[in-house]
mmCIF file with all atom_site columns, C-alpha atoms in Angstrom:
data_model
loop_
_atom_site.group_PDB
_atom_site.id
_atom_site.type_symbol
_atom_site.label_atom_id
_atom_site.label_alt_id
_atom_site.label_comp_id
_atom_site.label_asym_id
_atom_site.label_entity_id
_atom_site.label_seq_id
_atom_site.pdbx_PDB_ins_code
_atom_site.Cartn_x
_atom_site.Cartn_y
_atom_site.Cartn_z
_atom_site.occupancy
_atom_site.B_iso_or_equiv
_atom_site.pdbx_formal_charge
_atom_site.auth_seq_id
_atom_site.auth_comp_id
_atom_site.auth_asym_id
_atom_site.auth_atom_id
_atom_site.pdbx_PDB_model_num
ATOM 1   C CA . UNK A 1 1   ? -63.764 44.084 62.335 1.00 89.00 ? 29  UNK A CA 1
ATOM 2   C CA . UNK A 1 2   ? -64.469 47.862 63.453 1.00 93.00 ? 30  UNK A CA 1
ATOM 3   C CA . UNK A 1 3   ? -68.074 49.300 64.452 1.00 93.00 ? 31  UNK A CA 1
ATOM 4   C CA . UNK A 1 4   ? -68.873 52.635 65.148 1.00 95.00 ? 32  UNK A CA 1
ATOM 5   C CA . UNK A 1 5   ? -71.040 55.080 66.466 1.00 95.00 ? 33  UNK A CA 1
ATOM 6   C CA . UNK A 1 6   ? -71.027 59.179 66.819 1.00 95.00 ? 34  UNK A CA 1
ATOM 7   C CA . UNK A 1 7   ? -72.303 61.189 69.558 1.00 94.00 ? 35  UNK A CA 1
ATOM 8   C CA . UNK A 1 8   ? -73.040 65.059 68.832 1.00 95.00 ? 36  UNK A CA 1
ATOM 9   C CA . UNK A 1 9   ? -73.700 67.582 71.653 1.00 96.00 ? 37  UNK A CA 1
ATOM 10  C CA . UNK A 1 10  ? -75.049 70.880 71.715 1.00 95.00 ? 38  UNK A CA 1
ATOM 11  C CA . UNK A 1 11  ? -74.946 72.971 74.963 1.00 94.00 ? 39  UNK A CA 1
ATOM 12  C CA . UNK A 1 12  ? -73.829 72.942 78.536 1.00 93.00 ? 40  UNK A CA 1
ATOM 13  C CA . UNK A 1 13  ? -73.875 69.142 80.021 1.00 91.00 ? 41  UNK A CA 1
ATOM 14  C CA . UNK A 1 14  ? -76.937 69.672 82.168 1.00 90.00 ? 42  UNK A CA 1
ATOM 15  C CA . UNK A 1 15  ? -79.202 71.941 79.586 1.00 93.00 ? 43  UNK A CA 1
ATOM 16  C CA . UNK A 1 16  ? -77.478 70.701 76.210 1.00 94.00 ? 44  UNK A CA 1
ATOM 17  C CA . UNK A 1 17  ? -78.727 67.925 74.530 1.00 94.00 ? 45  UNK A CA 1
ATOM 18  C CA . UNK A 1 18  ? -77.379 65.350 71.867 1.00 95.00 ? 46  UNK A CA 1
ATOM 19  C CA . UNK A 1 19  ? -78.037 62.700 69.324 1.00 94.00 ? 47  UNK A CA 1
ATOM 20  C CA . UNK A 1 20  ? -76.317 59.438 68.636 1.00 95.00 ? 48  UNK A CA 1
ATOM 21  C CA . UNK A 1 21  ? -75.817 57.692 65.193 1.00 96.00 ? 49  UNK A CA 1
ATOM 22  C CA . UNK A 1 22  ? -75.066 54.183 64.966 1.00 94.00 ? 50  UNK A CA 1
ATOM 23  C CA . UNK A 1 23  ? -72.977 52.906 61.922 1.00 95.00 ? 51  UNK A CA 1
ATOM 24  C CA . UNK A 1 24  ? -76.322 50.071 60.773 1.00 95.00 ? 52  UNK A CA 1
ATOM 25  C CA . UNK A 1 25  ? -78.228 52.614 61.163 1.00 94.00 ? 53  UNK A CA 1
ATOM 26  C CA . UNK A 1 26  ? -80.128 51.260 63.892 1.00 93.00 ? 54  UNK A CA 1
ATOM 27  C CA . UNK A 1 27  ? -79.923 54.907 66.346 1.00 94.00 ? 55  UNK A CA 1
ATOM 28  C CA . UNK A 1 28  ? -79.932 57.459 63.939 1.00 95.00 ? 56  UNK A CA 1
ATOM 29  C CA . UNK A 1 29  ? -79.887 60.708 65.645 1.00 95.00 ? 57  UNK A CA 1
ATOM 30  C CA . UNK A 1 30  ? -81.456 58.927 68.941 1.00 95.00 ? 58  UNK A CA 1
ATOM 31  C CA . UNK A 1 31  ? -81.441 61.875 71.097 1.00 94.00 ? 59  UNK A CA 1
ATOM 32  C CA . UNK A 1 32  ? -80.124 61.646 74.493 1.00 94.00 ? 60  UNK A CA 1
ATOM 33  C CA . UNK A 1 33  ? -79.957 64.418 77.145 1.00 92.00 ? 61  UNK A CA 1
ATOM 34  C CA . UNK A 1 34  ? -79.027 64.977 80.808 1.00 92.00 ? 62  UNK A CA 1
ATOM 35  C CA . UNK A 1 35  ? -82.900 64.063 81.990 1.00 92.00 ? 63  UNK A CA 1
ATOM 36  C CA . UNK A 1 36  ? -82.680 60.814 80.053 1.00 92.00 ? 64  UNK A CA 1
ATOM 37  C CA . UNK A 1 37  ? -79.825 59.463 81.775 1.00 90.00 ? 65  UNK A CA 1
ATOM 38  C CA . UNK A 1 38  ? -80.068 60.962 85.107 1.00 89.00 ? 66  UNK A CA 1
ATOM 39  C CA . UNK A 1 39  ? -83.731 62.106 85.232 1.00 88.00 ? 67  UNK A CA 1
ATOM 40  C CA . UNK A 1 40  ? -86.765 60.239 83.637 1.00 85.00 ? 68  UNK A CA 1
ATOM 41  C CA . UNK A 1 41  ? -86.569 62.020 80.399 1.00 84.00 ? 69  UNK A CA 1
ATOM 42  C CA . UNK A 1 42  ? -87.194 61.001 76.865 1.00 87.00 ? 70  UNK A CA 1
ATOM 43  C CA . UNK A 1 43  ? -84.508 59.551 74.820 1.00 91.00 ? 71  UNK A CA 1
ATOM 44  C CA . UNK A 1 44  ? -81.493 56.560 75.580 1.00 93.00 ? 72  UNK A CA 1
ATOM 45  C CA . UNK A 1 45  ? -78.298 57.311 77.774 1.00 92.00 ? 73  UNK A CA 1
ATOM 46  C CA . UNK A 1 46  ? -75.243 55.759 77.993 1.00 93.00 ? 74  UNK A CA 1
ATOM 47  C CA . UNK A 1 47  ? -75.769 53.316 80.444 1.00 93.00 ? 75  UNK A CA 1
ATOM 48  C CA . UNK A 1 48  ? -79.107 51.808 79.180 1.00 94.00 ? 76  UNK A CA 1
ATOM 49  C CA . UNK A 1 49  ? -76.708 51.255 75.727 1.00 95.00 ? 77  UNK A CA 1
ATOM 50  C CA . UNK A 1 50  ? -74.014 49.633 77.939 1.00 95.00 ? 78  UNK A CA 1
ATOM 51  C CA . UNK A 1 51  ? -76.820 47.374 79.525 1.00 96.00 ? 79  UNK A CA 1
ATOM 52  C CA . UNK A 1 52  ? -78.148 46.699 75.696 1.00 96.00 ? 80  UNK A CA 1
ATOM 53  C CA . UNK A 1 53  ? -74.643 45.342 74.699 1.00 96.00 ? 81  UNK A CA 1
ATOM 54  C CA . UNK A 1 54  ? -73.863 43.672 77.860 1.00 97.00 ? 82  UNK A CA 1
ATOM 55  C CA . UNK A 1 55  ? -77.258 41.651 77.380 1.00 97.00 ? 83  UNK A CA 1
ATOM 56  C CA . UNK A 1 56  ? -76.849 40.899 73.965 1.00 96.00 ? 84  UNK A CA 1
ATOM 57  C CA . UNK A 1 57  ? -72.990 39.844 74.107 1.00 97.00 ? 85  UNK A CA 1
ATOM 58  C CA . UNK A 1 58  ? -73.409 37.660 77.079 1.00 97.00 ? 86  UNK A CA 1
ATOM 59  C CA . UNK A 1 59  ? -76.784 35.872 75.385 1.00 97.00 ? 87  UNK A CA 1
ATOM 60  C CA . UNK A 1 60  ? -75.035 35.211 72.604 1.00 97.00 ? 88  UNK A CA 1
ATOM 61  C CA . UNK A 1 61  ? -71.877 33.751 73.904 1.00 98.00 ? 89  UNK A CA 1
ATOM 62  C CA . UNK A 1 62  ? -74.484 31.945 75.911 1.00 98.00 ? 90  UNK A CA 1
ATOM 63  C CA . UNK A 1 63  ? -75.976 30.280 73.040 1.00 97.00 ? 91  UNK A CA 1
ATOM 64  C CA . UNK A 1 64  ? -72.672 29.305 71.444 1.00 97.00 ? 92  UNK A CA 1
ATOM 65  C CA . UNK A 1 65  ? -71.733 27.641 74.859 1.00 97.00 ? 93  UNK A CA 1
ATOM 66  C CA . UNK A 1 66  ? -74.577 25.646 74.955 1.00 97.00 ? 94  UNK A CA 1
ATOM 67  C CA . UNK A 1 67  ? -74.435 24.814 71.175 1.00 97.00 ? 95  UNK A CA 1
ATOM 68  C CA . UNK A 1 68  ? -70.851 23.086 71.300 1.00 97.00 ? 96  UNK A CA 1
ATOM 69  C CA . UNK A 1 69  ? -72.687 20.951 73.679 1.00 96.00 ? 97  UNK A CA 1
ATOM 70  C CA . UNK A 1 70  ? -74.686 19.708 71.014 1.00 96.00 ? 98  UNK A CA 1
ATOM 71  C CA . UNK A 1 71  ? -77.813 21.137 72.737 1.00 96.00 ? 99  UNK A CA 1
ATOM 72  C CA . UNK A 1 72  ? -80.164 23.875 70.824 1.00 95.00 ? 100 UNK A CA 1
ATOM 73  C CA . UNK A 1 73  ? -81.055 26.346 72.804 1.00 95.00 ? 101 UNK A CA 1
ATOM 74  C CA . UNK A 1 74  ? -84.962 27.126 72.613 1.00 95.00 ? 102 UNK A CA 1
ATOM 75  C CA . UNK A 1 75  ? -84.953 30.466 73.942 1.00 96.00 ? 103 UNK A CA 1
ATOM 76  C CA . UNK A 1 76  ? -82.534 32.771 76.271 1.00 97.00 ? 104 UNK A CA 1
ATOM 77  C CA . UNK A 1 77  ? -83.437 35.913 77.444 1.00 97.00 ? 105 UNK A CA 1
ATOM 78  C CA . UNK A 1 78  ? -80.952 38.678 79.571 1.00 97.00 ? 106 UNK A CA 1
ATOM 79  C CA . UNK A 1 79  ? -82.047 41.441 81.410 1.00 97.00 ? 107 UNK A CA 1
ATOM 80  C CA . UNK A 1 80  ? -78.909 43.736 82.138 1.00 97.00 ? 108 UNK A CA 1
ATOM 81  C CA . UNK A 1 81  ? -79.362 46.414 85.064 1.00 97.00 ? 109 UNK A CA 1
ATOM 82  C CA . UNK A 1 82  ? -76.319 48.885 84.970 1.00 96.00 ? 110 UNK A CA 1
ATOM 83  C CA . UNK A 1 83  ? -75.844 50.539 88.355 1.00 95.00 ? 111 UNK A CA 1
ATOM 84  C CA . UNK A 1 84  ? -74.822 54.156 88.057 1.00 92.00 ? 112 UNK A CA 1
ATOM 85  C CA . UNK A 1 85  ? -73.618 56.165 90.799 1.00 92.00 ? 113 UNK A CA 1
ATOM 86  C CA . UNK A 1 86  ? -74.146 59.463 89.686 1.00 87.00 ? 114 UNK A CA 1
ATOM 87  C CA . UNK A 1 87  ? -72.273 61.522 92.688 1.00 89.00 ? 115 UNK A CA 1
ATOM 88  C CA . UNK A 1 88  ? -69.070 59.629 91.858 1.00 90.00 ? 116 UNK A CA 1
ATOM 89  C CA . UNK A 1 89  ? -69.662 59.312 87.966 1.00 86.00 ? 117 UNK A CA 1
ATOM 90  C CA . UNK A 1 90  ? -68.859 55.602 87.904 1.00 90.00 ? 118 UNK A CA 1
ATOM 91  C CA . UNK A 1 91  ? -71.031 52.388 86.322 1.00 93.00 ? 119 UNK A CA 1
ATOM 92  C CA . UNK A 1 92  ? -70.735 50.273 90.642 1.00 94.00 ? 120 UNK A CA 1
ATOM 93  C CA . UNK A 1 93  ? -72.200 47.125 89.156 1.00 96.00 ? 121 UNK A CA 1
ATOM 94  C CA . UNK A 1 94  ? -73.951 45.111 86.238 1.00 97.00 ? 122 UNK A CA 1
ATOM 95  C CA . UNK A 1 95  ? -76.383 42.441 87.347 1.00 97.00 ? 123 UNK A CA 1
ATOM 96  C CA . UNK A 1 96  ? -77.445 40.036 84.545 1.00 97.00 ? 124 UNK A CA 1
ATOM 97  C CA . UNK A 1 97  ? -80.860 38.226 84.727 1.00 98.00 ? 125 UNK A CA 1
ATOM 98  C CA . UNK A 1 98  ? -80.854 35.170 82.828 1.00 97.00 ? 126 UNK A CA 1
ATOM 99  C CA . UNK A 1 99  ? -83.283 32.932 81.693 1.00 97.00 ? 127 UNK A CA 1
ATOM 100 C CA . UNK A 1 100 ? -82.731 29.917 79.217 1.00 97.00 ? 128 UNK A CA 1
ATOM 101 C CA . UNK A 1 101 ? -84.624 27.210 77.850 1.00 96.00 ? 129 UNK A CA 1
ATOM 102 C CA . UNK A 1 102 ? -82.801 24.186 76.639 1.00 95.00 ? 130 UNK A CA 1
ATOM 103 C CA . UNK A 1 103 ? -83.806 20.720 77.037 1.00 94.00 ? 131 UNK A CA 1
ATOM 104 C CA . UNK A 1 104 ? -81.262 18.232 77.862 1.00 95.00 ? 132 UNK A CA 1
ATOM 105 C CA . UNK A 1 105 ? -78.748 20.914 79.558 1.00 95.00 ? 133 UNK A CA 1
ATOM 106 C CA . UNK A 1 106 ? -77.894 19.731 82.848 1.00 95.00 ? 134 UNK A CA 1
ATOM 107 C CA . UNK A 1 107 ? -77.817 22.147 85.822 1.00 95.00 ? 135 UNK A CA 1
ATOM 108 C CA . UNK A 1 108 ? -74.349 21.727 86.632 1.00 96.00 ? 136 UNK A CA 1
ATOM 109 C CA . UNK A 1 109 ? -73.262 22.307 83.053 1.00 97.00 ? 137 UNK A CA 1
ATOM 110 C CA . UNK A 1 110 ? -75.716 25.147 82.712 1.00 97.00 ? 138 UNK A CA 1
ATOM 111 C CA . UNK A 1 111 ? -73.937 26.813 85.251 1.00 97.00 ? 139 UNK A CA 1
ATOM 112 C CA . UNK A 1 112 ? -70.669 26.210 83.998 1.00 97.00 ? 140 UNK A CA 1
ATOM 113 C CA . UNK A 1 113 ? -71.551 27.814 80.795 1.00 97.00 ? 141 UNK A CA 1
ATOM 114 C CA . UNK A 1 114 ? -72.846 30.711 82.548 1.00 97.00 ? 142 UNK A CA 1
ATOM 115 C CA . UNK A 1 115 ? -69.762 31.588 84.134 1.00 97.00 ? 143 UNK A CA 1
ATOM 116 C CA . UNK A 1 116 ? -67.752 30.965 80.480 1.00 97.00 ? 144 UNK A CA 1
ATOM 117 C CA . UNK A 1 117 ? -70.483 33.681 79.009 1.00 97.00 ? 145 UNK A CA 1
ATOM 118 C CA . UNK A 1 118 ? -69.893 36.088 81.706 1.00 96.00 ? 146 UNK A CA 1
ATOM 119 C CA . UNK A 1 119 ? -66.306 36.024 82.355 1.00 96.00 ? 147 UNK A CA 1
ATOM 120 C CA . UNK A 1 120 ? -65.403 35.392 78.169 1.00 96.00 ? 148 UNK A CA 1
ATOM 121 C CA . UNK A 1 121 ? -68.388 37.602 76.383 1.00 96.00 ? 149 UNK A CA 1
ATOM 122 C CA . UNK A 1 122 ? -66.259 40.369 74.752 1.00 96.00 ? 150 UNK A CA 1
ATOM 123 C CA . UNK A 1 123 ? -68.488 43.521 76.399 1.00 96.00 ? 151 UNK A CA 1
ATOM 124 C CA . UNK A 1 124 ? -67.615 41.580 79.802 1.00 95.00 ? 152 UNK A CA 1
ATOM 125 C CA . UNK A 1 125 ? -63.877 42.007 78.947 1.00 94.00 ? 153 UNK A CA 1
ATOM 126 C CA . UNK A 1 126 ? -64.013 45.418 78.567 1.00 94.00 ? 154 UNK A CA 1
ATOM 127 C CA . UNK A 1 127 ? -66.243 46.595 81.118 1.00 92.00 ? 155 UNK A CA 1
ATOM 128 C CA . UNK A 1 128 ? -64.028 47.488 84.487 1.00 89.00 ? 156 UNK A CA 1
ATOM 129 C CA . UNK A 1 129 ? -66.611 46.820 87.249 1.00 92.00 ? 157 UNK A CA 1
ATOM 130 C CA . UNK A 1 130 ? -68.284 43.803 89.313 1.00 93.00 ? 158 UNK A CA 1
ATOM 131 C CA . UNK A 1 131 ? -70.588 41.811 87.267 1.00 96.00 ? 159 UNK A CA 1
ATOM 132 C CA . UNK A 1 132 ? -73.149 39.105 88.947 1.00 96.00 ? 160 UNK A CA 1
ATOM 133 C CA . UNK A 1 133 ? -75.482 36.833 87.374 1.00 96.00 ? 161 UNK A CA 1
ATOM 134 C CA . UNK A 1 134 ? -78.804 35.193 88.696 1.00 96.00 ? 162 UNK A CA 1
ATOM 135 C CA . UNK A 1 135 ? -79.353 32.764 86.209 1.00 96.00 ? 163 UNK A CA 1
ATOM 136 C CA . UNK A 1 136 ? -82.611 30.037 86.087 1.00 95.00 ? 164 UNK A CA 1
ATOM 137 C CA . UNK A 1 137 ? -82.606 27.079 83.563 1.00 96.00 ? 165 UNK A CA 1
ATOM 138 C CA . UNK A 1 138 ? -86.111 26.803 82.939 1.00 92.00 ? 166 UNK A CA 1
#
């Protein structure tokens, strides 16, 4: 299975500006721009798409953890923050808020399949920095 995406840029990096193009069609030419990834400008970046993927991989891993327990989840929700460091151009961190409703999941198991999601979700494999989790069964 291959997915795909394409990025085109016009201009310098700090007054250029681009658009991105997702193959579903979902970001068709999203525009993205130095002041909306290091500034407070209109249009995605990079890392909010990283945080996007990161949140959705890791929920749904999530949900197939707790579903081999024979448990159906009611309702899990991720909030990805993606720490950039701008001055040294590197992603320092990912924190992952989670929150997860599932009755009959014990705490100790809930936890357990946390740390499967995190360490086994396919965007966690790839990405090269620390990742922690605060997670809350509710």
């Amino acid at each position: 299975m291959k997915r795909n995406a394409t990025a085109v840029w016009n201009g310098t990096g700090k007054d250029g500006k681009g658009t991105l193009t997702t193959q579903s069609g979902t970001l068709n030419q999203t525009q993205y721009s130095f002041k909306s990834r290091f500034e407070e400008g209109v249009g995605t970046n990079p890392e909010e798409l990283v945080a996007a993927a990161h949140a959705g991989c890791f929920t749904m891993k999530l949900s197939f953890n707790i579903s081999a327990e024979n448990i159906t989840p009611e309702e899990l929700t991720t909030k990805a923050i993606v720490n950039l460091n701008p001055e040294k151009g590197e992603i320092v961190d990912i924190h992952l808020e989670v929150k997860v409703k599932a009755e009959g999941l014990s705490k100790e198991k809930f936890d357990e399949l946390v740390a499967d999601a995190k360490a086994n979700c396919p965007i966690s494999k790839l990405l090269n920095t620390t990742i922690t989790i605060e997670a809350e069964l509710l």
